[in-house]
Short mmCIF file of N, CA and C in Angstrom, two decimals:
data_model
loop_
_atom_site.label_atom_id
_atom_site.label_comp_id
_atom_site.label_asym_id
_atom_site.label_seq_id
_atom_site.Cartn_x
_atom_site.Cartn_y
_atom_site.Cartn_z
N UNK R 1 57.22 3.38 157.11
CA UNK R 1 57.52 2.12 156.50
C UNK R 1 56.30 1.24 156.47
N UNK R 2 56.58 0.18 155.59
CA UNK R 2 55.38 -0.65 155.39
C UNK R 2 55.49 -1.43 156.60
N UNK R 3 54.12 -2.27 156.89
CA UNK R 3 53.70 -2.80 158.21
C UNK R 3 53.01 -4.31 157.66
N UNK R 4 53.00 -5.22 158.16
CA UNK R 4 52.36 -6.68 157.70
C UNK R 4 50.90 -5.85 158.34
N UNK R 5 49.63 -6.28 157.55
CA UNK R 5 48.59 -5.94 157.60
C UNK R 5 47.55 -7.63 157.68
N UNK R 6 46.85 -7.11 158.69
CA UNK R 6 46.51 -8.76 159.24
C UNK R 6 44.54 -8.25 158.75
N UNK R 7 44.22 -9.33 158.01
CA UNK R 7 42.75 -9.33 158.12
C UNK R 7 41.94 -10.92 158.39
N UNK R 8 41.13 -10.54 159.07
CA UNK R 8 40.25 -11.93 159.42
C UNK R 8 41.35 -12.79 159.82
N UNK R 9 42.21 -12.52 160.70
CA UNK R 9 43.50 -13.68 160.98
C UNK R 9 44.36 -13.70 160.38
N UNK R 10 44.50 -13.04 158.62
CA UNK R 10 45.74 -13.93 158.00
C UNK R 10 46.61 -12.42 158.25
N UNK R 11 47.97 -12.64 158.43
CA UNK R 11 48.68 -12.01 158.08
C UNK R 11 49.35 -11.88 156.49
N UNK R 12 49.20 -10.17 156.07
CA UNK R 12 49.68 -10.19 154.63
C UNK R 12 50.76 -9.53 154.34
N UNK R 13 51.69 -9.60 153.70
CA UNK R 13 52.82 -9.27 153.60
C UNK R 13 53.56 -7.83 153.56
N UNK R 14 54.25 -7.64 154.18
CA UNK R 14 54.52 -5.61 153.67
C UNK R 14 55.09 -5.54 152.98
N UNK R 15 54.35 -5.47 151.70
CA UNK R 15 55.17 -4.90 150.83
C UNK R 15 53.27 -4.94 149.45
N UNK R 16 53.73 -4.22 148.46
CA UNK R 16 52.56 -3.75 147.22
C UNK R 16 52.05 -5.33 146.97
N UNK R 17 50.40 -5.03 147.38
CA UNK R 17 49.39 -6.06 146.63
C UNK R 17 48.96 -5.55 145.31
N UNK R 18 48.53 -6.87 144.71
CA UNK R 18 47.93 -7.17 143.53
C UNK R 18 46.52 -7.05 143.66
N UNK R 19 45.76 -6.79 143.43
CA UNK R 19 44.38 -7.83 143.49
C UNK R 19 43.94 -7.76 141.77
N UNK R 20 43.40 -8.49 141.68
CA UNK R 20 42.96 -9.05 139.73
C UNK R 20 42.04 -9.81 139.83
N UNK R 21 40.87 -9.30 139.39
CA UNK R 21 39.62 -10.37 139.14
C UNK R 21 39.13 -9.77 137.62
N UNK R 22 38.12 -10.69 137.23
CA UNK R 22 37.64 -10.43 136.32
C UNK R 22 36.26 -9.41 136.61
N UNK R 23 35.92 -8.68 135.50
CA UNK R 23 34.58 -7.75 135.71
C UNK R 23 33.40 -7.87 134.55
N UNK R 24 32.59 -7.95 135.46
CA UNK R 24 31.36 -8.12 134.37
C UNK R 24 29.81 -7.09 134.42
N UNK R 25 29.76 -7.00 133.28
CA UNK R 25 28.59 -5.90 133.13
C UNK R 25 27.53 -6.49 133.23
N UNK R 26 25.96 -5.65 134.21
CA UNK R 26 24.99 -6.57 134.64
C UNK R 26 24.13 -6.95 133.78
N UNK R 27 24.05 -5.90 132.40
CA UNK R 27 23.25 -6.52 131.61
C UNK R 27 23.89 -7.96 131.13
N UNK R 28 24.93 -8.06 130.92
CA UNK R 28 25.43 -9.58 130.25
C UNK R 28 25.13 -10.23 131.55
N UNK R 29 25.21 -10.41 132.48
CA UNK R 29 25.01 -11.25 133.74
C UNK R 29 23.80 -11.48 133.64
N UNK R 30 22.72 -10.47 133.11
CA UNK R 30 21.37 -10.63 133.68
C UNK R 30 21.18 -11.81 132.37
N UNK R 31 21.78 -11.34 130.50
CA UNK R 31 21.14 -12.50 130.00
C UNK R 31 21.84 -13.61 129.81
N UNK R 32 23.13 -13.77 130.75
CA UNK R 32 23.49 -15.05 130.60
C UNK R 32 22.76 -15.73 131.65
N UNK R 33 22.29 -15.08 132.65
CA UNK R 33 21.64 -16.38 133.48
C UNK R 33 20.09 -16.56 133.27
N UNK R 34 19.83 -15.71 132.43
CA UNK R 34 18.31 -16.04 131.48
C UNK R 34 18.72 -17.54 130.44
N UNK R 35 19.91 -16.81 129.73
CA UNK R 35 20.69 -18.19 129.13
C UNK R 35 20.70 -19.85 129.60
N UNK R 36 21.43 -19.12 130.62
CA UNK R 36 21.51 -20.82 132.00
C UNK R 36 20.66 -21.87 131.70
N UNK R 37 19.31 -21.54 132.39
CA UNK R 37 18.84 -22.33 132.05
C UNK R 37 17.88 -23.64 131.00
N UNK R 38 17.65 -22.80 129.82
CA UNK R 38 17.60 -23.41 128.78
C UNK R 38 19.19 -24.31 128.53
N UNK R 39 19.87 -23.82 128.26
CA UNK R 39 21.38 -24.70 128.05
C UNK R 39 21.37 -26.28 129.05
N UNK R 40 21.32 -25.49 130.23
CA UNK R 40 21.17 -26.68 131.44
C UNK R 40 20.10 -27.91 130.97
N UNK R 41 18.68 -27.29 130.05
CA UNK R 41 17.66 -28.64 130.17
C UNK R 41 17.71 -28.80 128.77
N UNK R 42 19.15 -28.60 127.48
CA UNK R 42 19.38 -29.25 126.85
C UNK R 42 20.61 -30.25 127.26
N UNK R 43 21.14 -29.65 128.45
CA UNK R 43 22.80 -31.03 128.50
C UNK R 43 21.73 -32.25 129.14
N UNK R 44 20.56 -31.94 129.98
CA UNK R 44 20.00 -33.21 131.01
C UNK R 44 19.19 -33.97 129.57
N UNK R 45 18.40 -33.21 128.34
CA UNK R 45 17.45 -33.69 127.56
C UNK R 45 18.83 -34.76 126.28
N UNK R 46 19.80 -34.18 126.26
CA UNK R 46 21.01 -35.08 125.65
C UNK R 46 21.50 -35.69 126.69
N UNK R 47 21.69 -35.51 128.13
CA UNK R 47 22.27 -37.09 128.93
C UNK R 47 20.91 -38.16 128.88
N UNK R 48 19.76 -37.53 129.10
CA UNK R 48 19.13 -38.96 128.56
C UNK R 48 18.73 -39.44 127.99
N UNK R 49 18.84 -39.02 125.98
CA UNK R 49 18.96 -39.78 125.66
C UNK R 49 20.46 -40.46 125.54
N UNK R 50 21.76 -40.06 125.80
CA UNK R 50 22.69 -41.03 126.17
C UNK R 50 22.21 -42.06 126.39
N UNK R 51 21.53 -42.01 127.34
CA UNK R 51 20.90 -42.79 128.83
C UNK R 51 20.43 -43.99 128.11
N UNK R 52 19.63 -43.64 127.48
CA UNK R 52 18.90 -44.18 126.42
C UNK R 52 19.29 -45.38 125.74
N UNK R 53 19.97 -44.89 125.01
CA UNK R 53 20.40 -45.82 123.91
C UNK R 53 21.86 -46.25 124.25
N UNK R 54 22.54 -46.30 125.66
CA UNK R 54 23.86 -46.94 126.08
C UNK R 54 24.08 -47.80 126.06
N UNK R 55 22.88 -48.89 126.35
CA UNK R 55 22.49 -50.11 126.48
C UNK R 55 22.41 -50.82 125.13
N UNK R 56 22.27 -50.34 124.49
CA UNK R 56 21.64 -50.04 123.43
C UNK R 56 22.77 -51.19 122.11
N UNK R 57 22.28 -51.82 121.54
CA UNK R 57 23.33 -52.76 120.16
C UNK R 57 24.19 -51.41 119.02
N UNK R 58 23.77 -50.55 119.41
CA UNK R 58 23.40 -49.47 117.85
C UNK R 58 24.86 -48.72 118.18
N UNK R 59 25.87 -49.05 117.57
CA UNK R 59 26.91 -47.97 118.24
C UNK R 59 27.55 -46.82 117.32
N UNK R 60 26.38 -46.68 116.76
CA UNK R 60 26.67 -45.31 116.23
C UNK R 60 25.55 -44.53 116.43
N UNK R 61 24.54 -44.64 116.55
CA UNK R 61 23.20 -44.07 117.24
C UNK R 61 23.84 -43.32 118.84
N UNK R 62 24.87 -44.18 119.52
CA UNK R 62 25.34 -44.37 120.86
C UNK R 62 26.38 -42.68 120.47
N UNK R 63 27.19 -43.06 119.56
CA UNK R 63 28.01 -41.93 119.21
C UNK R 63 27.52 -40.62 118.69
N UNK R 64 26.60 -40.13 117.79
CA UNK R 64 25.63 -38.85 117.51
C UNK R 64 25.18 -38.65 118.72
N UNK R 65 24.79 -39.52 119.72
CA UNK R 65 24.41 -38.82 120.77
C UNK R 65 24.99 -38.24 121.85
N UNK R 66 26.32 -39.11 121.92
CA UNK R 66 27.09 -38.82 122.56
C UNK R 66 27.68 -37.12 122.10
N UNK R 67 27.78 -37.04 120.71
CA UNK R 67 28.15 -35.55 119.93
C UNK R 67 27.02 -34.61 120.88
N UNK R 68 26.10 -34.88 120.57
CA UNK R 68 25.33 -33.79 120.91
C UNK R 68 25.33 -33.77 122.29
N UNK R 69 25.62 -34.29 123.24
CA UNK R 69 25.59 -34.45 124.49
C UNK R 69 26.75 -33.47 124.86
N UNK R 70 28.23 -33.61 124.08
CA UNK R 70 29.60 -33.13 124.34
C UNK R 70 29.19 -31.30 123.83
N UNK R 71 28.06 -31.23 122.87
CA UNK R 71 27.92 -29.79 122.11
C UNK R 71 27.05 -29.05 123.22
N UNK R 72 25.94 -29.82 123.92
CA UNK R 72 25.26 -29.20 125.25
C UNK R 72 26.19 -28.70 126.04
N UNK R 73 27.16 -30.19 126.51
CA UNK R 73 27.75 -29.83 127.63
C UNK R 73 28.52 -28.30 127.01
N UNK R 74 29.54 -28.11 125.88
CA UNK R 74 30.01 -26.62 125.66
C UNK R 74 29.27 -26.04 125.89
N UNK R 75 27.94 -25.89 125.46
CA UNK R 75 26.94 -24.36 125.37
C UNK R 75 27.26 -24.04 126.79
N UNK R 76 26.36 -24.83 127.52
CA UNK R 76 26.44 -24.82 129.36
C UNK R 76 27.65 -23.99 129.57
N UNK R 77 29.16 -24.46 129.41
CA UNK R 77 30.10 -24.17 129.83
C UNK R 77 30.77 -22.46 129.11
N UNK R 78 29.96 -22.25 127.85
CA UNK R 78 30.12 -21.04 127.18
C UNK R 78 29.38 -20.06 127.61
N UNK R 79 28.12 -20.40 128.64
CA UNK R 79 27.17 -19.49 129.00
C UNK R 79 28.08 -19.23 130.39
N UNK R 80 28.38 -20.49 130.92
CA UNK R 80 28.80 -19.89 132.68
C UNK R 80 29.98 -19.20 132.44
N UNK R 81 31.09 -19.41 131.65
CA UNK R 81 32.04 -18.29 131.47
C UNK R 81 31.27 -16.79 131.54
N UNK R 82 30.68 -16.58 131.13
CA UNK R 82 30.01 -15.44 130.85
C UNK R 82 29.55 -14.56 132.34
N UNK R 83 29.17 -15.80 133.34
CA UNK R 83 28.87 -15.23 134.41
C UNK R 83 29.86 -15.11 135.60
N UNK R 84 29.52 -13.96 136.81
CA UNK R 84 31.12 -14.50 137.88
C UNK R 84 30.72 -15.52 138.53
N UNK R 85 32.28 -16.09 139.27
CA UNK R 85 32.17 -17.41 140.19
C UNK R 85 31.25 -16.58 141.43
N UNK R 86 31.35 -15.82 141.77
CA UNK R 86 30.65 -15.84 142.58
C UNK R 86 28.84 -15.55 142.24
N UNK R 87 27.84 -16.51 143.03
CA UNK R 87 26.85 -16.13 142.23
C UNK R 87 25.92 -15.16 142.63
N UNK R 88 26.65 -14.62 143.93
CA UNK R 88 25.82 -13.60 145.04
C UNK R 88 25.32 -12.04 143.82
N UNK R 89 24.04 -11.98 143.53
CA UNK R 89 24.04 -11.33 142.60
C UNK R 89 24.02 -9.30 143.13
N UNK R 90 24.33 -9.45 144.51
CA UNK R 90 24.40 -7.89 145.00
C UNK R 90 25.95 -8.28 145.40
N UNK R 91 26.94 -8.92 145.27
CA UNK R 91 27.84 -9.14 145.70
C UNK R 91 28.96 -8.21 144.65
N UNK R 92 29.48 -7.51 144.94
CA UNK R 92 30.79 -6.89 144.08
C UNK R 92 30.27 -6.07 143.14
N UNK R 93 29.34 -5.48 143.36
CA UNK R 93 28.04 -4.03 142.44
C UNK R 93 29.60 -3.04 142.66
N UNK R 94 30.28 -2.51 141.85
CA UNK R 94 30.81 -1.20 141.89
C UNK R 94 29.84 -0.37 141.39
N UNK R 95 30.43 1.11 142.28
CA UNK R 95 29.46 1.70 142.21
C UNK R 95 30.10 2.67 141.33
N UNK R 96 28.71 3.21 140.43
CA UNK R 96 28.71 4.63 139.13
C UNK R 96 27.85 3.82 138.31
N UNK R 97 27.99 5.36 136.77
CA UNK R 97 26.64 4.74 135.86
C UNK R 97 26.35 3.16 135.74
N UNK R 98 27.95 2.69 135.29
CA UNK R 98 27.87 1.39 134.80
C UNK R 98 28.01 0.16 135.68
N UNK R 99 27.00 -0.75 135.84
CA UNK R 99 26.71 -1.65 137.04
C UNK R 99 27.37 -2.57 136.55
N UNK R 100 28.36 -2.60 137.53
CA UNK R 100 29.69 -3.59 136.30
C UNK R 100 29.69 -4.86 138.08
N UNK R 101 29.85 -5.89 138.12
CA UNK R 101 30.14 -6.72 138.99
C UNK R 101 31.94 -7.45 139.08
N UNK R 102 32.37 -7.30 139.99
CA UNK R 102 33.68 -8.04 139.87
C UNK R 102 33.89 -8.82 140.99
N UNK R 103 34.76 -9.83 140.16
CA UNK R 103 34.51 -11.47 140.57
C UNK R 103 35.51 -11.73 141.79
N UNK R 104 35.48 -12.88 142.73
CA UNK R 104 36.53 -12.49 143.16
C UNK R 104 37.96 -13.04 142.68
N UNK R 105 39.10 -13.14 143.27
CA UNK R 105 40.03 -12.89 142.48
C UNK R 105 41.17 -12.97 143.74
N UNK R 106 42.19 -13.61 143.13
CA UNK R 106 43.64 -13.69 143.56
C UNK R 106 44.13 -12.61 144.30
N UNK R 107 44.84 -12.54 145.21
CA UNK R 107 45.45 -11.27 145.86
C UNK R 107 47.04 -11.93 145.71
N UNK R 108 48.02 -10.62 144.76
CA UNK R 108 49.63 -11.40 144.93
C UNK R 108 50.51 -10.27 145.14
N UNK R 109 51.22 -10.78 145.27
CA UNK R 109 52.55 -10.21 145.37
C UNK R 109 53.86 -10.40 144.56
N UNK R 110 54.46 -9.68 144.00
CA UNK R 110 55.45 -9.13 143.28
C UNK R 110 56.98 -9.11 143.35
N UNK R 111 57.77 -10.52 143.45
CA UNK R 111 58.41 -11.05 143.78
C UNK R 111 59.81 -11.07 141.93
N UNK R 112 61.13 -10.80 142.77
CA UNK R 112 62.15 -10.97 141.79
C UNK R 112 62.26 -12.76 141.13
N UNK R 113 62.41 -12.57 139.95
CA UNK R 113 62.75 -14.02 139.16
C UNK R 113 64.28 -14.78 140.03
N UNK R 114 64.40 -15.73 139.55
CA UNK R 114 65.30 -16.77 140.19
C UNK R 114 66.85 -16.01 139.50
N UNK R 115 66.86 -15.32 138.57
CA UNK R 115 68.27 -14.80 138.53
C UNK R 115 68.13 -13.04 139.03
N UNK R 116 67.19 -12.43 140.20
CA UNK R 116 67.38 -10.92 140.21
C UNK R 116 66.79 -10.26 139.18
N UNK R 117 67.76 -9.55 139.03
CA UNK R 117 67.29 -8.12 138.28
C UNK R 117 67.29 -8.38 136.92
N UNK R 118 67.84 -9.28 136.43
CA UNK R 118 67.96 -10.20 135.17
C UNK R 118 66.96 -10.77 134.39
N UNK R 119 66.22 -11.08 135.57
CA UNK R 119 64.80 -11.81 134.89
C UNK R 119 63.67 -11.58 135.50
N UNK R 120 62.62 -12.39 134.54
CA UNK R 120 60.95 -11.82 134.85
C UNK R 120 60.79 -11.56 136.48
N UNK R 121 60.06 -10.79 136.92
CA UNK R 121 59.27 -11.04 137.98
C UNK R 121 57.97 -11.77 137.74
N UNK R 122 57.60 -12.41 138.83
CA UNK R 122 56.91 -13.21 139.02
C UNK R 122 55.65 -12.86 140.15
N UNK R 123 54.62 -13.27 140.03
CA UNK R 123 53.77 -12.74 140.77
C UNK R 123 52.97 -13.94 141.77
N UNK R 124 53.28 -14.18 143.10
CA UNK R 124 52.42 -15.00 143.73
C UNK R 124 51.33 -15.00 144.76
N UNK R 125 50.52 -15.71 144.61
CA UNK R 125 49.05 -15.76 145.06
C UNK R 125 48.99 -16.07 146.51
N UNK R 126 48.67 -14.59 147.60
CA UNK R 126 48.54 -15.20 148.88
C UNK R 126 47.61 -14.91 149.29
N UNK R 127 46.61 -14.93 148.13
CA UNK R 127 45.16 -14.92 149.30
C UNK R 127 44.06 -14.50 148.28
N UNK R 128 42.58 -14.54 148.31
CA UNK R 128 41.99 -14.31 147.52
C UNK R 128 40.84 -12.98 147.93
N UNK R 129 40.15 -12.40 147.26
CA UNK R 129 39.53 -11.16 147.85
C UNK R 129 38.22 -11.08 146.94
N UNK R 130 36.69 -10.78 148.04
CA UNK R 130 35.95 -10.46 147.19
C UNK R 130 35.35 -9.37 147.89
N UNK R 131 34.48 -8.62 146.99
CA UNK R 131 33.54 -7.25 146.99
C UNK R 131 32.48 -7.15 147.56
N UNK R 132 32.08 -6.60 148.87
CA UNK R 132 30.85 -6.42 149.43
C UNK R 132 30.20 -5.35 149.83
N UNK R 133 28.98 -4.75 148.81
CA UNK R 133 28.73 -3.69 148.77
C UNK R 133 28.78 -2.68 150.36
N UNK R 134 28.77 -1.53 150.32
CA UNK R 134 28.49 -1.05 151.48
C UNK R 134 27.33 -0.03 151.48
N UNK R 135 26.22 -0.04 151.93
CA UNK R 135 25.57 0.92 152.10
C UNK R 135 25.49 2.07 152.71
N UNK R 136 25.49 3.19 151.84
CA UNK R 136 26.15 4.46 153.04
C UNK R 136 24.76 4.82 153.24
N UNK R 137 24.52 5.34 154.70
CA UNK R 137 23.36 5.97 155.01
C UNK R 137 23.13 6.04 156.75
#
């Protein structure tokens, strides 16, 4: 029979885990964070001129800039999607040909809907899990 399985202190439930993270391939990792930083010293080169002209009588000069400021801030936020939350870059290497990284990620469990057998199951989050290579040797 299943057994509650305790790590680093927590006790986890007996019965089938989930775990689900997202995975990412290292070449895209490697040029989104080549990406990074150009994006990054266009959102700071559009906050100041914000900066700039806030003070400023001109309130539509105030607003184009503000546009381009809101279009930095996306890029920024379209590049870091791209990369995992975690930023440990030997952190979660699976191993084979393809050097794929995975992020960490929710650990759940698999729980009946509020009417049984009737309805959805539902899946809830008791804990989160990440990947740390092991070196065999």
């Amino acid at each position: 029979g299943a057994t509650d399985v305790e790590s680093r202190g927590v006790a986890l439930p007996a019965e089938k885990l989930y775990f689900t993270a997202s995975a990412f391939d290292a070449a895209d990792v490697a040029d989104a964070r080549r990406d990074l930083l150009p994006a990054n010293q266009k959102r700071a080169a559009a906050q100041a001129e914000v900066d700039e002209v806030r003070e400023g009588p001109n309130l539509f000069a105030l607003a184009k800039k503000m546009d381009a400021l809101a279009a930095a801030q996306s890029a920024v936020e379209r590049v870091e999607e791209r990369l995992p939350k975690v930023r440990d870059p030997n952190a979660g290497a699976l191993p084979g040909e393809a050097k794929l990284f995975v992020d960490q990620g929710p650990i759940s469990v698999k729980r009946p809907g509020l009417f049984g057998p009737f309805s959805r199951e539902k899946y809830f989050i008791v804990g989160t899990f990440s990947l740390t290579p092991v070196l065999e040797g």
